[in-house]
XYZ file of C-alpha atoms in Angstrom:
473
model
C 99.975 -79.302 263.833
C 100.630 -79.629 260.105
C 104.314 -79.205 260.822
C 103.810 -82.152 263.477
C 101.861 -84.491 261.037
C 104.341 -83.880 258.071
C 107.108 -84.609 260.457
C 105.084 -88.236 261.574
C 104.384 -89.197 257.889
C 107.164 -88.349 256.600
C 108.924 -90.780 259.103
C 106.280 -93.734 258.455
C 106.452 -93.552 254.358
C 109.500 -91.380 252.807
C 112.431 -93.114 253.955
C 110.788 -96.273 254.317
C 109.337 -96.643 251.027
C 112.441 -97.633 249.887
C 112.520 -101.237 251.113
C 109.238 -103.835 252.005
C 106.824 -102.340 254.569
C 103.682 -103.271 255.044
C 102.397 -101.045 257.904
C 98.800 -99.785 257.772
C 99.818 -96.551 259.297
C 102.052 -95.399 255.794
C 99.079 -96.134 253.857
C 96.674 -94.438 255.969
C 98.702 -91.367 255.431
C 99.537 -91.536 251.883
C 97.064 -90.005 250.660
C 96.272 -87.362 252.858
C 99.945 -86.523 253.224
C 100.025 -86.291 249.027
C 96.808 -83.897 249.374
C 98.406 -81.679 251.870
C 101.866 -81.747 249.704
C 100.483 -80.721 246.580
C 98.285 -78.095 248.031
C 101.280 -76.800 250.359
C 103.018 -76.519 247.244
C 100.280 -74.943 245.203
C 100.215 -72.424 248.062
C 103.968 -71.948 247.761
C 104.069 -71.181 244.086
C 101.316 -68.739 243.960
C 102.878 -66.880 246.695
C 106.266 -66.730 244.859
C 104.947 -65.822 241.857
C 102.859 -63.099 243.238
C 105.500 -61.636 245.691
C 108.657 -62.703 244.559
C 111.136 -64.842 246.464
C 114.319 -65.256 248.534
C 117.363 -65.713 246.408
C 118.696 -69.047 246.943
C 122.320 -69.855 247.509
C 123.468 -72.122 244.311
C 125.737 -74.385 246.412
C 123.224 -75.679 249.045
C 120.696 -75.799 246.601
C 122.486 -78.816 244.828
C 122.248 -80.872 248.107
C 118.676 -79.892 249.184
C 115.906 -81.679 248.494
C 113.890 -80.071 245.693
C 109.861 -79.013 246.656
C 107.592 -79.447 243.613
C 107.530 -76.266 241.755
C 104.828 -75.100 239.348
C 105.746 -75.634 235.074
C 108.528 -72.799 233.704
C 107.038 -70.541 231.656
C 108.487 -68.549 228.903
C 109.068 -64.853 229.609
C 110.268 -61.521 228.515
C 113.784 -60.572 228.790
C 112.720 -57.263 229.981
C 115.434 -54.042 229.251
C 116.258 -53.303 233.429
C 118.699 -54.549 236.037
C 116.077 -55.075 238.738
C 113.633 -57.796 238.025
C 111.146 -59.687 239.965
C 108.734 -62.629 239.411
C 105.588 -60.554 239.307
C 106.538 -58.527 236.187
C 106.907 -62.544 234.082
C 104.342 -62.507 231.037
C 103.322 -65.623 229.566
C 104.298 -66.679 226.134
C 106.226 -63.440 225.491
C 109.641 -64.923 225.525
C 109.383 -64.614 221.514
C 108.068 -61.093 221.384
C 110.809 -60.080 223.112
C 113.140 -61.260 220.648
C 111.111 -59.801 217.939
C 110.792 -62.642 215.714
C 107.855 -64.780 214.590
C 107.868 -68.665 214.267
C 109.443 -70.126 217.407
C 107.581 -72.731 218.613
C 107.365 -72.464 222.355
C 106.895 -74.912 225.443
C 103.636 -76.563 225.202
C 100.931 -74.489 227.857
C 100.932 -77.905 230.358
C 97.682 -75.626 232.313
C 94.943 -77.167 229.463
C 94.100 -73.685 228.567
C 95.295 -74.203 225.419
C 97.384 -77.116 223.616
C 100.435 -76.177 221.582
C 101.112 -78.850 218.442
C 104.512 -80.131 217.861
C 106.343 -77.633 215.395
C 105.960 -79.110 211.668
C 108.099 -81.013 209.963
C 110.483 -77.894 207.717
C 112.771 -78.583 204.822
C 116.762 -78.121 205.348
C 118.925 -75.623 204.515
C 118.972 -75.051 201.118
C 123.039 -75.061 202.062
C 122.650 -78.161 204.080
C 124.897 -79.966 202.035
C 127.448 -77.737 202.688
C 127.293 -76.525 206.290
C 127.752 -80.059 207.181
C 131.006 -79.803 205.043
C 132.050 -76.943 206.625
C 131.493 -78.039 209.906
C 133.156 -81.125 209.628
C 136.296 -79.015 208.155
C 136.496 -76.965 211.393
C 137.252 -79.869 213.149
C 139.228 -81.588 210.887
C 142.056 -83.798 212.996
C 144.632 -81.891 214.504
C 143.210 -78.546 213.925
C 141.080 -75.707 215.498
C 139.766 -72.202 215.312
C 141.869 -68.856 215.804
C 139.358 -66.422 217.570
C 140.174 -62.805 216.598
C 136.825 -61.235 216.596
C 137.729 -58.725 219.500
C 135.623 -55.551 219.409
C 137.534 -52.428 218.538
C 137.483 -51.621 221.956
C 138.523 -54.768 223.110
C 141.463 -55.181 221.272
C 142.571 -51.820 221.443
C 143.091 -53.184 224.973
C 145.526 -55.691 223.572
C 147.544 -53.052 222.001
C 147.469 -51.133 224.881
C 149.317 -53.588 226.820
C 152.278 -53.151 224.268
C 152.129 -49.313 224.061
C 150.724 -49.626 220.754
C 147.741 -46.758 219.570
C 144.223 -48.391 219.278
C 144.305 -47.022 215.463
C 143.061 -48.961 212.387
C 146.996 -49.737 210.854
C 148.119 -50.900 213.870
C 144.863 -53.465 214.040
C 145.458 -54.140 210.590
C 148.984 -55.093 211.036
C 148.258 -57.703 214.076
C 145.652 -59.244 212.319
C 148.169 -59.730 209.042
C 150.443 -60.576 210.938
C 148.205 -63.850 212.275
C 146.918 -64.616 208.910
C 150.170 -64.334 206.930
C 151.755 -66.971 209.389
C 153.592 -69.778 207.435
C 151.987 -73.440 207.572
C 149.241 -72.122 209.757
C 146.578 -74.207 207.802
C 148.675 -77.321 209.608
C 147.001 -76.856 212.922
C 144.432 -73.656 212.298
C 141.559 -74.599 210.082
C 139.464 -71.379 210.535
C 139.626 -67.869 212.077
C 136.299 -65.975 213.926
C 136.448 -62.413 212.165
C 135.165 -59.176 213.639
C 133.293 -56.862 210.722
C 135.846 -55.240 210.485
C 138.401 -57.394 209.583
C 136.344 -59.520 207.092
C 136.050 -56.163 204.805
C 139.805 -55.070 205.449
C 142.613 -55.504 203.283
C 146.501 -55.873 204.008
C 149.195 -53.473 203.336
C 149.392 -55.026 199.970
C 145.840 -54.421 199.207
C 144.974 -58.385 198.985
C 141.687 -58.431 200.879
C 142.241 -60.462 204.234
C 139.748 -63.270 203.291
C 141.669 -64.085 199.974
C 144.951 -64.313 202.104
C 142.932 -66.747 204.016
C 141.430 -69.001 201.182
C 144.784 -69.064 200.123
C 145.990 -70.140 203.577
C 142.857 -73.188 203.351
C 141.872 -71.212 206.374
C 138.008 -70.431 206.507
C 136.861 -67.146 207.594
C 133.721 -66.865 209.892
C 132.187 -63.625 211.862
C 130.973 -62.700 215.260
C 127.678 -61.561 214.424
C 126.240 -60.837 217.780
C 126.483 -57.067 218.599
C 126.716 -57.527 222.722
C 124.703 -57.646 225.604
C 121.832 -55.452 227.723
C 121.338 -56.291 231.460
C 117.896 -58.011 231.778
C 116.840 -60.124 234.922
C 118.738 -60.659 238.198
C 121.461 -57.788 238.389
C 124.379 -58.441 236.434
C 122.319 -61.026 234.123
C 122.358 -60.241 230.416
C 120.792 -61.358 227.377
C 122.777 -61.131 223.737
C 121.537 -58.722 220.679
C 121.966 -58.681 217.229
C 118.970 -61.067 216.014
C 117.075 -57.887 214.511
C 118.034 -58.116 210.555
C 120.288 -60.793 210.804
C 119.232 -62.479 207.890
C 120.023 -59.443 205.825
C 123.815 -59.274 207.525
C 124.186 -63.358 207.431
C 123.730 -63.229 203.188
C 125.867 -60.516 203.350
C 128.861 -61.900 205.144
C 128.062 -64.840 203.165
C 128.781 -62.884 200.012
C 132.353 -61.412 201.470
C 133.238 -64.983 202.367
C 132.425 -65.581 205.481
C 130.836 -69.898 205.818
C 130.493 -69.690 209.138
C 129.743 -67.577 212.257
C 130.079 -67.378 216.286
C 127.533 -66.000 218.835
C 128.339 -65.697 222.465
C 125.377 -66.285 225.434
C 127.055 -64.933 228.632
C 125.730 -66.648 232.167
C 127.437 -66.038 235.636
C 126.785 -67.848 238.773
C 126.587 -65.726 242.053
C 125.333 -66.528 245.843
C 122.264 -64.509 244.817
C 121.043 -67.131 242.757
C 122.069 -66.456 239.418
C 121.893 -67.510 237.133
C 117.791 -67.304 236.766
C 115.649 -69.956 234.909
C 114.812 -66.747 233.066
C 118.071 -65.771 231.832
C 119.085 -69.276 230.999
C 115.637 -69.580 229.117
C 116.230 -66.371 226.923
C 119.793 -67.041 226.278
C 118.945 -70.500 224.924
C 116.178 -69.217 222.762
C 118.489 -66.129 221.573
C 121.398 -68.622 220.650
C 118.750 -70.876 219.097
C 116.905 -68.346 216.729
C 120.601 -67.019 215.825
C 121.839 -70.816 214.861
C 118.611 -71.293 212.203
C 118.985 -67.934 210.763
C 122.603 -67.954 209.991
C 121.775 -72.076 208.619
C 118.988 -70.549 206.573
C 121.740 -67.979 205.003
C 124.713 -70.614 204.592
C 126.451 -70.187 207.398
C 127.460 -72.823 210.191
C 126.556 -71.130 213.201
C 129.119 -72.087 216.621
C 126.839 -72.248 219.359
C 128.485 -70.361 222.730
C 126.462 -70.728 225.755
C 129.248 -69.597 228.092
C 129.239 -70.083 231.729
C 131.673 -67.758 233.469
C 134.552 -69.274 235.567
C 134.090 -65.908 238.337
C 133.020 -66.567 241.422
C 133.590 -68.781 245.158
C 132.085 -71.743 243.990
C 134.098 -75.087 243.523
C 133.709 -77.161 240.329
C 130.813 -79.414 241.153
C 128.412 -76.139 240.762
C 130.226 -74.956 237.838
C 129.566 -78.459 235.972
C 125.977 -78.462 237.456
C 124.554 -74.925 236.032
C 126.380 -75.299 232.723
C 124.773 -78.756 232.247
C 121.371 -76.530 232.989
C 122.608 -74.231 230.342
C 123.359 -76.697 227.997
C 120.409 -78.602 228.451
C 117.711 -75.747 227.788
C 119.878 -75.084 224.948
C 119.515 -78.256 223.299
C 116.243 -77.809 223.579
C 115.985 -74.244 222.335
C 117.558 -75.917 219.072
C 115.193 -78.193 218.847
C 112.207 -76.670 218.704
C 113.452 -74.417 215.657
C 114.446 -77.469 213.545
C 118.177 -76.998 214.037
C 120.695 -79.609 211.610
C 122.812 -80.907 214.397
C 125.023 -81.805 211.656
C 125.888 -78.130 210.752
C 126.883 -77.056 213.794
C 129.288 -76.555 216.557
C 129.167 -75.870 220.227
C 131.819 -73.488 222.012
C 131.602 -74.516 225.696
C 133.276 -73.866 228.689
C 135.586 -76.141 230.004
C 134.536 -77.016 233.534
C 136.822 -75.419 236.563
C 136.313 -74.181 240.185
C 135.485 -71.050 240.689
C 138.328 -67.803 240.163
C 137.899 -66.811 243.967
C 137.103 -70.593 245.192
C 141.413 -71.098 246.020
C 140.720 -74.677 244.726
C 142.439 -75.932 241.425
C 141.806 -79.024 239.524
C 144.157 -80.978 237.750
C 143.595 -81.583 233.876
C 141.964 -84.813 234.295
C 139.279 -83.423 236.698
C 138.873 -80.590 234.273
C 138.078 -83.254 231.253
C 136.028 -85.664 233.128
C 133.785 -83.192 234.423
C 133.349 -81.530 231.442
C 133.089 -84.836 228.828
C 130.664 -86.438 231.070
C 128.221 -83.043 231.650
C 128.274 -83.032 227.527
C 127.605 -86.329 227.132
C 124.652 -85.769 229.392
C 123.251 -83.033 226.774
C 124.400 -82.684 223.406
C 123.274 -85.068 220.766
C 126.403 -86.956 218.631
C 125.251 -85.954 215.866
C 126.793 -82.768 216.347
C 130.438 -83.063 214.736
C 132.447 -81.447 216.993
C 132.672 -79.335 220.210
C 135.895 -76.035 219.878
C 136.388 -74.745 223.798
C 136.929 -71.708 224.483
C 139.337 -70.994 226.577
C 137.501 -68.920 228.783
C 141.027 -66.784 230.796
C 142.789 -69.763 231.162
C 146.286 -69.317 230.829
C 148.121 -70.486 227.336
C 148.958 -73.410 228.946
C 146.641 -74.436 231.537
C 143.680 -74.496 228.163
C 146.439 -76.626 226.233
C 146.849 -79.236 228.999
C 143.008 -80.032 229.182
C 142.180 -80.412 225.787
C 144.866 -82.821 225.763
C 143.740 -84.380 228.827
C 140.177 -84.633 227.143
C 141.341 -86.197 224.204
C 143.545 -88.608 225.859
C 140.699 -89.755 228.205
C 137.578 -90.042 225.580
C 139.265 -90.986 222.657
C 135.915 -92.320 221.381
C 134.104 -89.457 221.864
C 130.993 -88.761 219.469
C 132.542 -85.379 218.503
C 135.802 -84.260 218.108
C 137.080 -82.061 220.999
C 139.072 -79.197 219.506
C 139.604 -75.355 220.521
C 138.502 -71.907 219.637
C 140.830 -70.128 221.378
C 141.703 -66.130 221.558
C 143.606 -64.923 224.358
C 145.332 -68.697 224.544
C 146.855 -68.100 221.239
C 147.451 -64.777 221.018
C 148.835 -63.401 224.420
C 152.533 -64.635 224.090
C 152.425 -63.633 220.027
C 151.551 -60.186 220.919
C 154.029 -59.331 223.743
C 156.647 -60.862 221.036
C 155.488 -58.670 218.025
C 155.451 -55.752 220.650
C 153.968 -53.689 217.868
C 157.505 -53.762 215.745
C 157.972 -54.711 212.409
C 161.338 -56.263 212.785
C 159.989 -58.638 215.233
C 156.938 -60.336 213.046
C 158.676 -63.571 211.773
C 159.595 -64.380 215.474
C 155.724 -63.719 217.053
C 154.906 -65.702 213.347
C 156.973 -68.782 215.025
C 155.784 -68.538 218.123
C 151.899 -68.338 216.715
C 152.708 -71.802 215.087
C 153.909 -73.144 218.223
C 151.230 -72.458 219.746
C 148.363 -73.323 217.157
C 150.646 -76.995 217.021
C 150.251 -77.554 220.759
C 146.813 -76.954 220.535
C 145.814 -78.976 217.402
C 148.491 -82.065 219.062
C 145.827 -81.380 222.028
C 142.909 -82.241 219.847
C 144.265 -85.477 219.316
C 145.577 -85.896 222.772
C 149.325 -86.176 221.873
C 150.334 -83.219 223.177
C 153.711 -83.181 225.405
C 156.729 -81.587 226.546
C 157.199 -78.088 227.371
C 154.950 -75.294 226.842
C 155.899 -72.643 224.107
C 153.596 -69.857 226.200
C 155.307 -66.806 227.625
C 152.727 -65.930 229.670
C 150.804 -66.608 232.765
C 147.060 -66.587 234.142
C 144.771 -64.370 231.679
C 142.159 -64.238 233.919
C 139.955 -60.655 233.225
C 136.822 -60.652 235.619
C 133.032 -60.237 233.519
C 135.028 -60.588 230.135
C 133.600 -59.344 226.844
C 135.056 -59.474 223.359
């Protein structure tokens, strides 16, 4: 019967409410039918809060028509693969990163009102994280990321037949930052710990070859992931004394610094509200911290390109992502002005067997930002996320060339898009440096043409897709 009288009203009043009607009948029902919705849906949420719920399927969710649902509420990211809805706690999101001073969603029940977070004074480096930011993105330039783990580079070298040993890492890495003219399209290079405290052959301590270079050193200073949530979800580390490491790096050099928030999208309904949530609130707490200690800290919520879906879900859940983390930086008191985002471009899926051409790729992913991140942000450096060399080129420059006016300036933090080709050239050998040095300025000019949109011609890359399924640095 209730089936049978939702099916009636909804006839008489949903889809004619859009133009003039003026039969008693819809207003009879209106507001009975409102009673019975809300308390259907009241119904609904209790029952998936107390005993979990089906797993919806990310695709048909976009062209469903949404049920009201009861307010998010913050939660633990809680140290287990398997998670369900039951085991949420209220308010605990900030306990479980261990830090004190977040100001969280406001408790919309009426058990108790939260006030807005007060007003806080900047940075007592404000002044110059918003010159630093703005030099990242100078015109024509972008950032070289070679903050690969050990492990993960040693990965790199493998694929050369080089040992994963601390001379040969050295020697790659000098090889990068000895490059000729490479201020001309590289303003600044992601370090891992490592390499911000090494020295080269000669001694000379890698950051001073850098300064010297008017290249500006920053470091990874996240220290990975833990599965949390839905299986395969994570949440990032490395907010527990990050203060102390921040003034640290600081004091090697270091002005700025890059922390990666990994999401996926599945058919099981990743990713959760829950691992969005603490993902946006990690990324948030690391971006004041590292302000508070002088450095600019590059926001990376990262949406993974794996998976069958095509590229209107892949824009949808990374304008989710974006969104919450806007709002994450918010509410700590973030200076949009000394900043940076590292986004994802927006693609199809890996396993969807649909492409998109570079202009698809840039309007999709200019128009979800422009949805979501304020312009007072100065500028947005992709990642290039396993594109290939070329294929990350092409839709910068496609970016640039459509939304010339942009509020930010669209430039590129790539790794494997800059370094691939170099390293097969160097092939671990030192007679072979000065010709993976030219190639590395090929490459860095291509991209920083790119990020003025006046890139053309042929392609200096040597290599193809670079594509590695669940990808960590």
């Amino acid at each position: 019967k209730l089936a049978h009288f939702l099916s009636e009203a909804k006839q008489d009043t949903m889809y004619q409410s859009i133009g003039p009607n003026n039969s008693d009948k819809k207003w009879a029902n209106f507001g009975l039918l409102s009673s019975v919705v809300a308390n259907v849906a009241l119904v609904g949420a209790i029952c998936f809060v107390a005993f979990g719920s089906s797993q919806a399927d990310l695709q048909s969710t976009m062209v469903r028509v949404q049920q009201p649902v009861a307010p998010i509420v913050p939660v633990v990211a809680p140290r287990f693969k398997s998670f369900r809805m039951n085991q949420l706690r209220p308010r605990a999101a900030e306990a479980s990163l261990q830090l004190s001073g977040y100001i969280p969603y406001p408790d919309t029940t009426g058990a108790k009102l939260t006030p807005l977070p007060p007003q806080q004074e900047k940075s007592p480096y404000s002044d110059e994280l918003k010159q630093t930011a703005a030099a990242i993105v100078a015109d024509g330039k972008g950032i070289l990321a070679c903050d690969e783990s050990t492990k993960t580079i040693g990965k790199r070298l493998e694929q050369i037949g080089v040992p994963n040993e601390e001379t040969y890492r050295r020697a790659w890495r000098e090889l990068l930052f000895r490059t000729p003219k490479m201020n001309e399209a590289i303003s600044s290079a992601i370090l891992y710990e490592e390499t911000l405290f090494q020295d080269a052959a000669d001694g000379t301590p890698f950051v001073d070859i850098m300064k010297t270079n008017n290249v500006i050193p920053g470091i990874k200073v996240d220290t990975g992931v833990r599965a949390t949530f839905m299986d395969g979800e994570t949440i990032t580390d490395g907010l527990e004394g990050l203060a102390e490491r921040a003034a640290k790096y600081y004091a090697q050099g270091a002005r700025f610094a890059k922390w990666r928030g990994v999401l996926r999208i599945d058919p099981n309904g990743a990713p959760s509200m829950e691992a969005i949530e603490a993902n946006a609130r990690s990324l948030a707490h690391y971006g004041k911290i590292c302000q508070m200690n002088g450095l600019v800290p590059i926001i990376e919520p990262e949406v993974l390109m794996d998976g069958a879906h095509d590229i209107s879900v892949q824009r949808w859940v990374t304008e989710k992502v974006q969104a919450a983390t806007m709002k994450a930086l918010s509410d700590v008191n973030i200076e949009w002005e000394g900043m940076l985002l590292k986004p994802n471009m927006i693609l199809p899926g890996t396993d969807s067997g649909k492409t998109a051409s570079p202009e698809e790729v840039a309007q999709n992913t200019v128009e979800g930002l422009l949805r979501t991140l304020p312009g007072a942000v100065p500028g947005i450096t992709f990642l290039s996320g396993g594109q290939s060399e070329e294929e990350a080129t092409r839709n910068l420059n496609a970016m640039n060339k459509l939304y010339p006016n942009a509020p930010w300036k669209l430039s590129f933090s790539f790794g494997r898009a800059l370094q691939a080709s170099v390293l097969k050239a160097w092939d671990g050998k030192e007679e072979n440096v000065e010709a993976a040095q030219k190639l590395f300025y090929a490459l860095s000019k291509a991209n920083g043409d790119a990020s003025l949109g006046k890139f053309e011609g042929a392609h200096p890359a040597t290599t193809g897709s670079l594509y590695e399924k669940n990808y960590v640095y």
